[in-house]
Short mmCIF file of C-alpha atoms and ligand atoms in Angstrom, two decimals:
data_model
loop_
_atom_site.label_atom_id
_atom_site.label_comp_id
_atom_site.label_asym_id
_atom_site.label_seq_id
_atom_site.Cartn_x
_atom_site.Cartn_y
_atom_site.Cartn_z
CA MET A 55 -0.09 0.08 -0.16
CA LEU A 56 1.20 3.66 -1.13
CA ARG A 57 2.23 5.20 2.25
CA HIS A 58 0.57 9.21 1.89
CA MET A 59 3.16 12.13 2.41
CA PHE A 60 0.21 14.71 3.00
CA HIS A 61 -3.34 14.58 4.72
CA ARG A 62 -6.19 16.71 4.71
CA VAL A 63 -6.24 19.16 7.95
CA LYS A 64 -8.46 17.56 10.38
CA GLY A 65 -12.16 18.61 10.16
CA SER A 66 -11.46 19.06 6.39
CA TYR A 67 -12.44 16.97 3.66
CA ASP A 68 -12.71 17.03 -0.34
CA ILE A 69 -15.83 17.47 -2.19
CA ILE A 70 -14.74 14.95 -5.53
CA PRO A 71 -16.71 13.53 -8.57
CA GLU A 72 -17.28 10.26 -6.97
CA SER A 73 -17.30 9.31 -3.41
CA GLU A 74 -18.70 6.24 -1.10
CA GLU A 75 -20.27 9.36 0.63
CA THR A 76 -22.25 10.63 -1.52
CA TRP A 77 -22.64 13.94 0.18
CA LYS A 78 -19.16 14.78 -1.04
CA GLU A 79 -19.84 14.17 -4.65
CA SER A 80 -19.19 17.58 -6.46
CA SER A 81 -22.23 17.04 -8.70
CA LEU A 82 -24.29 17.08 -5.57
CA TRP A 83 -23.09 20.33 -4.56
CA GLN A 84 -23.44 22.08 -8.16
CA HIS A 85 -26.99 20.95 -8.11
CA PHE A 86 -27.53 22.47 -4.11
CA GLU A 87 -26.04 25.68 -5.68
CA LYS A 88 -27.77 25.84 -8.82
CA THR A 89 -31.10 25.77 -6.56
CA ALA A 90 -29.91 28.06 -3.75
CA ARG A 91 -28.81 30.25 -6.69
CA PHE A 92 -32.17 30.17 -8.57
CA LEU A 93 -34.40 30.69 -5.25
CA SER A 94 -32.36 33.06 -4.37
CA SER A 95 -33.24 35.03 -8.03
CA LEU A 96 -36.97 34.19 -7.12
CA TYR A 97 -36.72 36.07 -3.79
CA GLY A 98 -34.76 39.11 -5.27
CA PHE A 99 -31.57 38.66 -3.19
CA LYS A 100 -28.36 39.30 -5.11
CA GLU A 101 -24.92 37.54 -4.72
CA ILE A 102 -22.19 39.04 -2.47
CA ARG A 103 -18.78 37.51 -2.07
CA THR A 104 -16.35 38.64 1.00
CA PRO A 105 -12.89 38.09 1.79
CA ILE A 106 -12.56 34.55 3.47
CA PHE A 107 -10.58 36.41 6.18
CA GLU A 108 -11.10 39.86 8.24
CA HIS A 109 -9.86 42.09 10.63
CA THR A 110 -10.38 40.13 13.94
CA GLU A 111 -12.64 42.49 15.38
CA VAL A 112 -14.94 42.20 12.70
CA PHE A 113 -16.14 39.34 14.62
CA THR A 114 -15.35 40.42 18.29
CA ARG A 115 -17.33 43.71 17.87
CA SER A 116 -20.19 41.77 16.42
CA ALA A 117 -20.83 38.27 17.70
CA GLY A 118 -19.37 39.16 21.09
CA GLU A 119 -15.86 38.38 22.65
CA GLU A 120 -17.87 35.69 25.19
CA SER A 121 -19.78 33.70 22.35
CA ASP A 122 -18.08 30.19 21.95
CA VAL A 123 -17.88 31.25 18.20
CA VAL A 124 -15.45 33.67 18.97
CA SER A 125 -13.92 32.93 22.40
CA LYS A 126 -13.64 29.19 21.68
CA GLU A 127 -13.83 28.16 17.84
CA MET A 128 -12.09 31.29 15.67
CA TYR A 129 -9.08 30.21 13.37
CA THR A 130 -6.96 33.85 14.58
CA PHE A 131 -3.64 34.57 13.71
CA PHE A 132 -1.37 37.41 13.33
CA ASP A 133 0.26 37.75 9.71
CA LYS A 134 3.47 39.36 8.80
CA ALA A 135 2.46 43.36 9.56
CA GLU A 136 1.14 41.85 13.32
CA ARG A 137 -2.43 42.36 12.16
CA SER A 138 -4.70 39.90 14.07
CA LEU A 139 -6.99 38.50 11.26
CA SER A 140 -9.37 35.73 11.57
CA LEU A 141 -10.90 33.25 9.45
CA ARG A 142 -14.67 33.73 9.25
CA PRO A 143 -16.67 31.63 11.40
CA GLU A 144 -20.11 33.17 9.74
CA LEU A 145 -20.82 35.58 7.30
CA THR A 146 -23.10 38.11 8.58
CA ALA A 147 -20.58 40.24 10.26
CA PRO A 148 -18.84 40.65 7.08
CA ILE A 149 -21.16 41.37 5.05
CA VAL A 150 -22.64 44.12 7.41
CA ARG A 151 -19.15 45.33 6.70
CA ALA A 152 -19.29 45.33 3.45
CA PHE A 153 -22.46 46.87 3.22
CA ILE A 154 -20.97 49.79 5.20
CA GLU A 155 -17.79 50.10 3.10
CA ASN A 156 -19.19 49.91 -0.04
CA ASN A 157 -22.16 52.38 0.82
CA LEU A 158 -24.63 49.90 -0.28
CA HIS A 159 -27.23 52.01 1.20
CA GLN A 160 -27.03 54.26 -1.65
CA ASN A 161 -28.17 50.99 -4.20
CA GLU A 162 -31.70 49.59 -5.10
CA CYS A 163 -30.39 46.59 -3.50
CA ASP A 164 -31.09 45.75 0.38
CA ARG A 165 -31.16 41.57 -0.14
CA PHE A 166 -28.05 39.78 -0.69
CA PHE A 167 -27.18 35.93 -0.73
CA TYR A 168 -23.69 33.84 -0.03
CA ILE A 169 -22.31 30.48 -0.32
CA GLY A 170 -18.93 29.91 0.75
CA PRO A 171 -16.99 28.05 3.28
CA CYS A 172 -16.22 29.13 6.73
CA PHE A 173 -14.33 28.25 9.39
CA ARG A 174 -14.69 27.00 13.13
CA TYR A 175 -12.29 25.06 15.38
CA ASP A 176 -14.24 22.52 16.95
CA ARG A 177 -14.54 18.92 17.99
CA MET A 178 -14.52 17.11 14.92
CA GLN A 179 -18.05 15.04 14.32
CA LYS A 180 -20.49 14.06 11.95
CA GLY A 181 -21.98 17.06 10.40
CA ARG A 182 -19.40 19.20 12.18
CA TYR A 183 -16.45 20.03 10.45
CA ARG A 184 -13.95 22.80 10.84
CA GLN A 185 -14.20 24.13 7.07
CA PHE A 186 -17.56 23.73 6.30
CA HIS A 187 -19.86 25.55 3.86
CA GLN A 188 -22.99 28.09 4.15
CA PHE A 189 -25.35 29.30 2.01
CA GLY A 190 -27.23 32.26 3.22
CA VAL A 191 -29.42 35.42 3.05
CA GLU A 192 -29.00 39.08 4.79
CA LEU A 193 -31.68 41.57 4.21
CA PHE A 194 -31.44 45.09 5.10
CA SER A 195 -34.76 47.29 5.06
CA SER A 196 -37.60 48.79 7.34
CA LYS A 197 -38.13 46.83 10.56
CA ASP A 198 -41.35 44.36 9.24
CA PRO A 199 -42.81 41.29 10.47
CA TYR A 200 -43.36 40.22 6.76
CA HIS A 201 -39.71 40.26 6.28
CA ASP A 202 -39.19 37.71 9.04
CA ALA A 203 -41.58 35.84 7.76
CA GLU A 204 -40.69 35.78 3.98
CA THR A 205 -36.71 35.07 5.40
CA ILE A 206 -38.09 32.08 7.33
CA TYR A 207 -40.04 30.97 4.25
CA PHE A 208 -37.19 31.09 2.40
CA LEU A 209 -35.23 28.53 4.36
CA LEU A 210 -37.99 26.17 4.14
CA ASP A 211 -38.55 26.66 0.48
CA LEU A 212 -34.92 25.82 0.10
CA TYR A 213 -35.09 22.71 2.04
CA LYS A 214 -38.38 21.75 0.23
CA ASN A 215 -36.85 22.30 -3.21
CA LEU A 216 -33.81 19.84 -2.10
CA GLY A 217 -36.42 17.20 -1.48
CA LEU A 218 -36.04 17.63 2.44
CA LYS A 219 -39.44 16.63 4.06
CA ASN A 220 -38.39 16.04 7.52
CA THR A 221 -37.54 19.42 8.93
CA SER A 222 -38.80 21.33 12.01
CA LEU A 223 -38.97 24.93 12.84
CA ARG A 224 -38.49 26.51 15.91
CA ILE A 225 -38.68 29.82 16.62
CA ASN A 226 -39.06 32.40 19.52
CA SER A 227 -38.62 35.79 20.33
CA ILE A 228 -35.28 37.22 22.30
CA GLY A 229 -36.66 40.66 22.41
CA ASP A 230 -34.37 43.87 22.95
CA LYS A 231 -30.99 44.55 25.04
CA GLU A 232 -33.22 45.78 28.06
CA ILE A 233 -35.25 42.62 27.92
CA ARG A 234 -32.30 40.36 27.78
CA GLN A 235 -31.12 42.15 30.74
CA ASN A 236 -33.84 41.39 33.09
CA PHE A 237 -34.41 37.97 31.76
CA ALA A 238 -30.40 37.36 32.20
CA LYS A 239 -31.35 38.46 36.25
CA ALA A 240 -33.90 36.24 36.08
CA LEU A 241 -31.89 32.80 34.68
CA GLN A 242 -29.61 33.90 37.59
CA ASP A 243 -31.86 33.76 39.94
CA TYR A 244 -32.79 30.58 38.94
CA PHE A 245 -29.85 28.72 37.83
CA LYS A 246 -28.03 29.70 41.11
CA HIS A 247 -30.05 27.06 42.82
CA PHE A 248 -28.45 24.39 40.54
CA PHE A 249 -25.40 26.14 40.10
CA ASN A 250 -23.20 23.03 41.33
CA ASP A 251 -24.83 20.73 39.14
CA LEU A 252 -24.56 22.78 36.04
CA SER A 253 -21.66 21.92 33.61
CA PRO A 254 -17.93 23.79 33.78
CA ASP A 255 -19.14 25.48 30.88
CA SER A 256 -22.07 26.96 32.01
CA GLN A 257 -20.70 28.08 35.64
CA ARG A 258 -19.09 30.06 33.36
CA ARG A 259 -21.86 31.43 31.53
CA PHE A 260 -23.58 31.90 34.62
CA GLN A 261 -21.57 35.24 35.10
CA ILE A 262 -20.92 36.40 31.93
CA ASN A 263 -24.18 35.61 29.96
CA PRO A 264 -26.62 32.97 31.55
CA LEU A 265 -29.01 32.99 28.35
CA ARG A 266 -25.71 30.81 26.70
CA ILE A 267 -26.97 27.99 29.15
CA LEU A 268 -29.94 27.75 27.65
CA ASP A 269 -28.29 27.02 24.62
CA SER A 270 -25.80 24.31 26.24
CA LYS A 271 -26.16 20.57 24.20
CA GLU A 272 -25.04 18.76 27.92
CA GLU A 273 -27.67 16.93 29.03
CA CYS A 274 -27.17 18.21 32.78
CA ASP A 275 -27.31 21.71 31.43
CA LYS A 276 -30.57 20.61 29.46
CA GLU A 277 -32.26 19.16 32.37
CA ILE A 278 -32.32 21.92 34.61
CA SER A 279 -33.11 24.35 32.06
CA LYS A 280 -36.19 22.83 31.46
CA ASN A 281 -37.99 24.53 34.30
CA ALA A 282 -36.03 28.16 33.59
CA PRO A 283 -38.08 31.11 33.55
CA GLN A 284 -39.07 32.02 29.32
CA ILE A 285 -38.11 35.17 27.84
CA THR A 286 -41.46 35.69 26.47
CA GLU A 287 -42.46 36.76 29.78
CA PHE A 288 -40.37 39.41 29.92
CA LEU A 289 -41.44 40.69 26.33
CA THR A 290 -42.91 44.20 26.39
CA PRO A 291 -46.26 44.48 24.53
CA SER A 292 -44.93 46.43 21.52
CA LYS A 293 -42.34 43.46 21.27
CA ARG A 294 -45.17 40.55 21.72
CA THR A 295 -47.21 42.25 19.32
CA PHE A 296 -44.39 42.13 16.83
CA PHE A 297 -43.94 38.49 17.21
CA GLN A 298 -47.54 37.60 17.08
CA ASP A 299 -47.65 39.55 13.99
CA VAL A 300 -44.80 37.15 12.84
CA LEU A 301 -46.52 34.20 13.85
CA ARG A 302 -49.79 35.39 12.17
CA ILE A 303 -47.99 35.79 8.64
CA LEU A 304 -46.56 32.31 8.84
CA ASP A 305 -50.05 31.21 9.94
CA SER A 306 -51.25 32.54 6.82
CA LEU A 307 -48.52 30.73 4.98
CA LYS A 308 -49.43 27.56 6.11
CA VAL A 309 -45.96 27.56 8.04
CA SER A 310 -46.00 24.64 11.30
CA TYR A 311 -43.78 26.05 13.78
CA GLU A 312 -43.13 25.30 17.45
CA ILE A 313 -42.50 28.17 20.00
CA ASP A 314 -39.65 27.70 21.86
CA GLY A 315 -39.01 30.04 24.66
CA SER A 316 -35.18 27.88 25.24
CA LEU A 317 -33.89 28.98 21.44
CA VAL A 318 -31.79 32.13 22.33
CA ARG A 319 -29.10 31.76 19.36
CA GLY A 320 -25.72 31.43 20.35
CA LEU A 321 -24.34 35.39 19.47
CA ASP A 322 -24.89 38.82 20.80
CA TYR A 323 -26.33 40.64 17.65
CA TYR A 324 -29.30 38.46 17.44
CA CYS A 325 -32.67 40.50 18.73
CA ASP A 326 -36.54 39.75 18.32
CA THR A 327 -37.34 36.93 16.00
CA VAL A 328 -34.53 34.40 16.24
CA PHE A 329 -35.72 30.77 14.58
CA GLU A 330 -34.05 27.34 13.75
CA VAL A 331 -34.71 24.58 11.74
CA VAL A 332 -33.65 20.95 12.92
CA SER A 333 -33.65 17.88 10.72
CA THR A 334 -35.39 15.10 12.44
CA ASN A 335 -33.33 12.43 10.06
CA ASP A 336 -30.75 10.92 12.53
CA LEU A 337 -27.78 12.84 12.03
CA GLY A 338 -26.40 12.64 15.18
CA ALA A 339 -25.79 15.44 17.75
CA GLN A 340 -25.06 18.10 14.83
CA ASN A 341 -29.05 18.11 13.80
CA ALA A 342 -29.56 21.75 13.42
CA LEU A 343 -29.63 22.44 9.45
CA GLY A 344 -29.87 26.24 9.57
CA GLY A 345 -31.13 29.07 11.39
CA GLY A 346 -31.17 33.03 12.04
CA GLY A 347 -33.12 35.83 12.78
CA ARG A 348 -33.14 39.76 13.90
CA TYR A 349 -30.13 41.74 14.24
CA ASP A 350 -31.34 45.40 14.25
CA GLY A 351 -28.63 47.35 16.22
CA LEU A 352 -25.71 45.65 14.44
CA MET A 353 -25.35 47.93 11.56
CA LYS A 354 -24.88 50.84 13.79
CA GLU A 355 -22.69 48.95 16.32
CA MET A 356 -20.74 48.62 13.71
CA GLY A 357 -20.33 52.13 12.24
CA GLY A 358 -22.62 52.17 9.69
CA ARG A 359 -26.40 53.53 9.65
CA ASP A 360 -29.11 52.31 12.05
CA LEU A 361 -30.55 50.31 9.38
CA PRO A 362 -32.52 47.02 10.88
CA GLY A 363 -31.37 43.71 9.91
CA LEU A 364 -32.31 40.06 9.41
CA GLY A 365 -31.25 36.89 7.44
CA PHE A 366 -30.48 32.45 7.81
CA ALA A 367 -27.26 30.93 7.72
CA THR A 368 -27.65 27.06 6.47
CA GLY A 369 -24.94 24.45 6.30
CA ILE A 370 -24.49 23.05 3.34
CA GLU A 371 -23.03 20.14 4.42
CA ARG A 372 -25.74 18.96 6.74
CA ILE A 373 -28.40 19.74 4.22
CA LEU A 374 -26.60 17.37 1.82
CA LEU A 375 -26.31 14.68 4.73
CA SER A 376 -30.20 15.01 5.14
CA MET A 377 -30.64 14.27 1.76
CA SER A 378 -28.54 11.45 1.77
CA ALA A 379 -30.38 10.12 4.78
CA GLU A 380 -34.02 10.90 3.28
CA GLY A 381 -32.90 9.15 -0.13
CA GLN A 382 -32.91 12.33 -2.19
CA ILE A 383 -29.83 12.22 -4.13
CA THR A 384 -31.01 10.98 -7.36
CA GLN A 385 -28.52 13.08 -8.79
CA LYS A 386 -26.56 11.35 -11.69
CA ALA A 387 -23.75 13.75 -13.14
CA GLU A 388 -24.61 14.38 -16.35
CA GLY A 389 -22.02 12.94 -18.54
CA PRO A 390 -20.23 13.91 -22.26
CA PHE A 391 -22.91 14.34 -25.17
CA TYR A 392 -20.68 12.59 -27.12
CA TYR A 393 -18.26 9.92 -26.44
CA PHE A 394 -15.51 8.43 -29.21
CA ILE A 395 -14.13 5.17 -29.20
CA PRO A 396 -11.28 4.77 -31.18
CA LEU A 397 -10.69 1.12 -32.08
CA SER A 398 -7.23 1.19 -33.62
CA PRO A 399 -4.25 4.27 -33.39
CA PRO A 400 -4.68 5.76 -36.50
CA CYS A 401 -8.37 6.25 -35.53
CA LYS A 402 -7.84 8.36 -33.01
CA GLU A 403 -6.72 11.14 -34.63
CA LEU A 404 -9.80 11.37 -36.12
CA CYS A 405 -11.52 11.31 -33.09
CA PHE A 406 -9.82 13.95 -31.52
CA THR A 407 -10.61 16.37 -34.33
CA LEU A 408 -14.06 15.69 -34.31
CA MET A 409 -14.24 15.90 -30.66
CA THR A 410 -11.99 19.46 -30.61
CA LYS A 411 -14.14 20.56 -33.36
CA LEU A 412 -17.43 19.50 -31.71
CA ARG A 413 -16.00 21.35 -28.15
CA SER A 414 -15.55 24.66 -30.17
CA ASP A 415 -18.85 24.49 -31.39
CA GLN A 416 -20.16 24.15 -27.41
CA LYS A 417 -20.93 20.72 -27.53
CA SER A 418 -19.47 18.42 -24.74
CA ALA A 419 -17.40 15.70 -25.82
CA SER A 420 -14.75 13.41 -25.14
CA CYS A 421 -12.50 10.48 -26.29
CA PHE A 422 -11.39 6.65 -24.78
CA SER A 423 -8.10 6.52 -24.61
CA LYS A 424 -7.25 3.67 -22.38
CA ASN A 425 -7.21 1.25 -25.40
CA TYR A 426 -8.89 0.15 -28.15
CA THR A 427 -11.48 -2.15 -27.31
CA LEU A 428 -14.88 -1.93 -27.86
CA LYS A 429 -16.47 -3.37 -25.02
CA LYS A 430 -14.46 -1.39 -22.38
CA GLY A 431 -15.02 1.55 -24.33
CA LEU A 432 -18.94 1.31 -24.11
CA ALA A 433 -18.54 0.28 -20.20
CA GLU A 434 -16.50 3.57 -19.66
CA ALA A 435 -19.36 5.65 -21.94
CA SER A 436 -22.25 4.15 -19.98
CA LYS A 437 -20.31 4.55 -16.65
CA LEU A 438 -19.59 8.65 -17.36
CA ASN A 439 -23.56 8.61 -18.02
CA ALA A 440 -22.55 10.04 -22.09
CA LYS A 441 -25.55 10.29 -24.19
CA TYR A 442 -23.86 8.96 -27.85
CA ALA A 443 -21.38 6.71 -27.90
CA ILE A 444 -19.29 7.07 -31.32
CA LEU A 445 -17.33 4.01 -32.77
CA VAL A 446 -14.83 4.84 -35.19
CA GLY A 447 -13.00 1.57 -36.68
CA GLU A 448 -10.61 1.53 -39.98
CA GLU A 449 -13.61 0.87 -42.19
CA GLU A 450 -15.40 4.11 -40.72
CA LEU A 451 -12.11 5.99 -41.29
CA HIS A 452 -12.57 5.34 -45.01
CA SER A 453 -16.07 5.77 -45.16
CA LYS A 454 -16.55 8.66 -43.51
CA ILE A 455 -19.83 6.73 -41.94
CA VAL A 456 -19.71 6.12 -38.29
CA THR A 457 -21.80 4.03 -36.04
CA VAL A 458 -23.51 5.65 -33.49
CA LYS A 459 -24.65 4.16 -30.17
CA CYS A 460 -27.54 5.68 -28.41
CA LEU A 461 -26.86 4.51 -24.62
CA SER A 462 -30.13 5.35 -23.25
CA THR A 463 -31.91 3.13 -25.95
CA ARG A 464 -28.95 0.76 -27.31
CA GLU A 465 -30.04 1.55 -30.38
CA GLU A 466 -27.20 1.89 -33.08
CA LYS A 467 -27.28 3.49 -36.58
CA LYS A 468 -24.73 3.99 -39.41
CA ILE A 469 -24.33 8.41 -39.91
CA PRO A 470 -22.17 10.31 -41.65
CA LEU A 471 -19.38 12.53 -39.92
CA SER A 472 -21.13 15.63 -41.45
CA ASN A 473 -24.54 14.40 -39.55
CA LEU A 474 -22.72 14.30 -36.21
CA GLU A 475 -24.26 16.97 -35.05
CA THR A 476 -28.17 16.50 -35.34
CA LEU A 477 -27.58 12.94 -33.60
CA SER A 478 -30.83 13.89 -31.11
CA GLU A 479 -32.81 14.74 -34.56
CA ILE A 480 -31.94 11.39 -35.81
CA PHE A 481 -32.61 9.27 -33.17
CA TYR A 482 -35.43 11.07 -32.44
CA ALA A 483 -37.05 11.55 -35.08
P1 AMP B 33 -25.27 29.09 12.82
O1 AMP B 33 -24.59 30.52 12.74
O2 AMP B 33 -24.00 28.32 14.58
O3 AMP B 33 -26.40 28.78 13.60
O4 AMP B 33 -24.74 28.43 12.12
C1 AMP B 33 -25.44 27.92 10.89
C2 AMP B 33 -25.64 26.72 10.09
O5 AMP B 33 -24.34 26.27 9.79
C3 AMP B 33 -25.96 25.64 11.37
O6 AMP B 33 -27.07 25.23 11.48
C4 AMP B 33 -25.20 24.44 10.47
O7 AMP B 33 -25.98 23.51 9.74
C5 AMP B 33 -23.83 25.20 9.92
N1 AMP B 33 -22.79 24.72 11.09
C6 AMP B 33 -22.47 25.61 11.57
N2 AMP B 33 -21.18 25.13 12.15
C7 AMP B 33 -20.88 23.92 11.87
C8 AMP B 33 -19.50 23.07 11.52
N3 AMP B 33 -18.62 23.12 12.26
N4 AMP B 33 -19.58 22.16 10.68
C9 AMP B 33 -20.93 22.32 9.68
N5 AMP B 33 -21.94 22.81 9.49
C10 AMP B 33 -21.61 24.06 10.53
#
């Protein structure tokens, strides 16, 4: 066995044309991206691409220095000029930064979508990687409950378009800073009675941000949190009305949801509506497919205008794992339209000339070049999912009439070279 000299970095993986783990196949990623881009255009979102690294403060100022993502999981390093830079663990803060820096408030578009890699140094497990990919949207506009409902609907629509059925939406309102401060006090009053039974992480969170105890995945914390006060009890009448409006619009769109008072989300910038969609397939501990919410104060906090914002982010790996769990991976990579099989060395030159000509006319073509056996050539054509196999032997070379086999119907016809471009018409006439 060959010894590998180099290995992937732990927590990363390769996306390849064929894999035993179908979610790693590039054709599936392309299918996902095509669907996400198409839906984005239906909903009026335009693409934004930001660098994969930012000045570290972009994240510490926005997500909060004490959030797990920033305090424990960020890839931070100093460049040669001693600047502290971080690989992005998420894209909301970079997009707000880009919106402000490019004066995008002057433009018509206030809806953006992104697709790209994120980086978090976390314990590796199924559905959790150190380089992973997110698709997400951000919307900067007036505060309108229709936008909250529309954003949630978009996320669910994406899952539906990918064929996912086993998903479940949880939603909550976490109000504003003042509400959360009152709620935090009430939580401390509650959790202090169970302090010694909390996980070490949650004991730390108790002082810094007790809301995060509700987010904990540790069984002991979950058990204690069951009877904790709920933030909904602390909402002011206007916040309550806004939340009710969002729910009413979701009802009118026939969206089912569960109101979950323990849903607070891990980052400091969220306010009011927050939501999460989990997969009910057996994905193990990492079953959160996507989530998001409002972050009305963030733009101002980062030095921009006081524009409300909201969005969602969904992890592509977990979507593809879910698709595979639900048997939704039926994609077969599209193969070449024309597949030439030369049956002897002199025939290869003609095959290459024809293939090059077809490609220059924007037709997909490929040529078997492992050896000159018909059987192996045809097997390869099927494996590649080619549409037509074109057999070129000595006889064909002289007559300029080739044998074409339609691989879906197994039908064979003799076709003059000059008619190759009209194969579909000839076979399906
Ligand atoms: P978050 O901002 O943490 O809610 O992340 C949004 C989505 O990104 C999650 O619902 C996951 O689908 C995905 N995600 C987050 N962290 C990871 C990770 N380490 N590996 C894979 N997917 C992730």
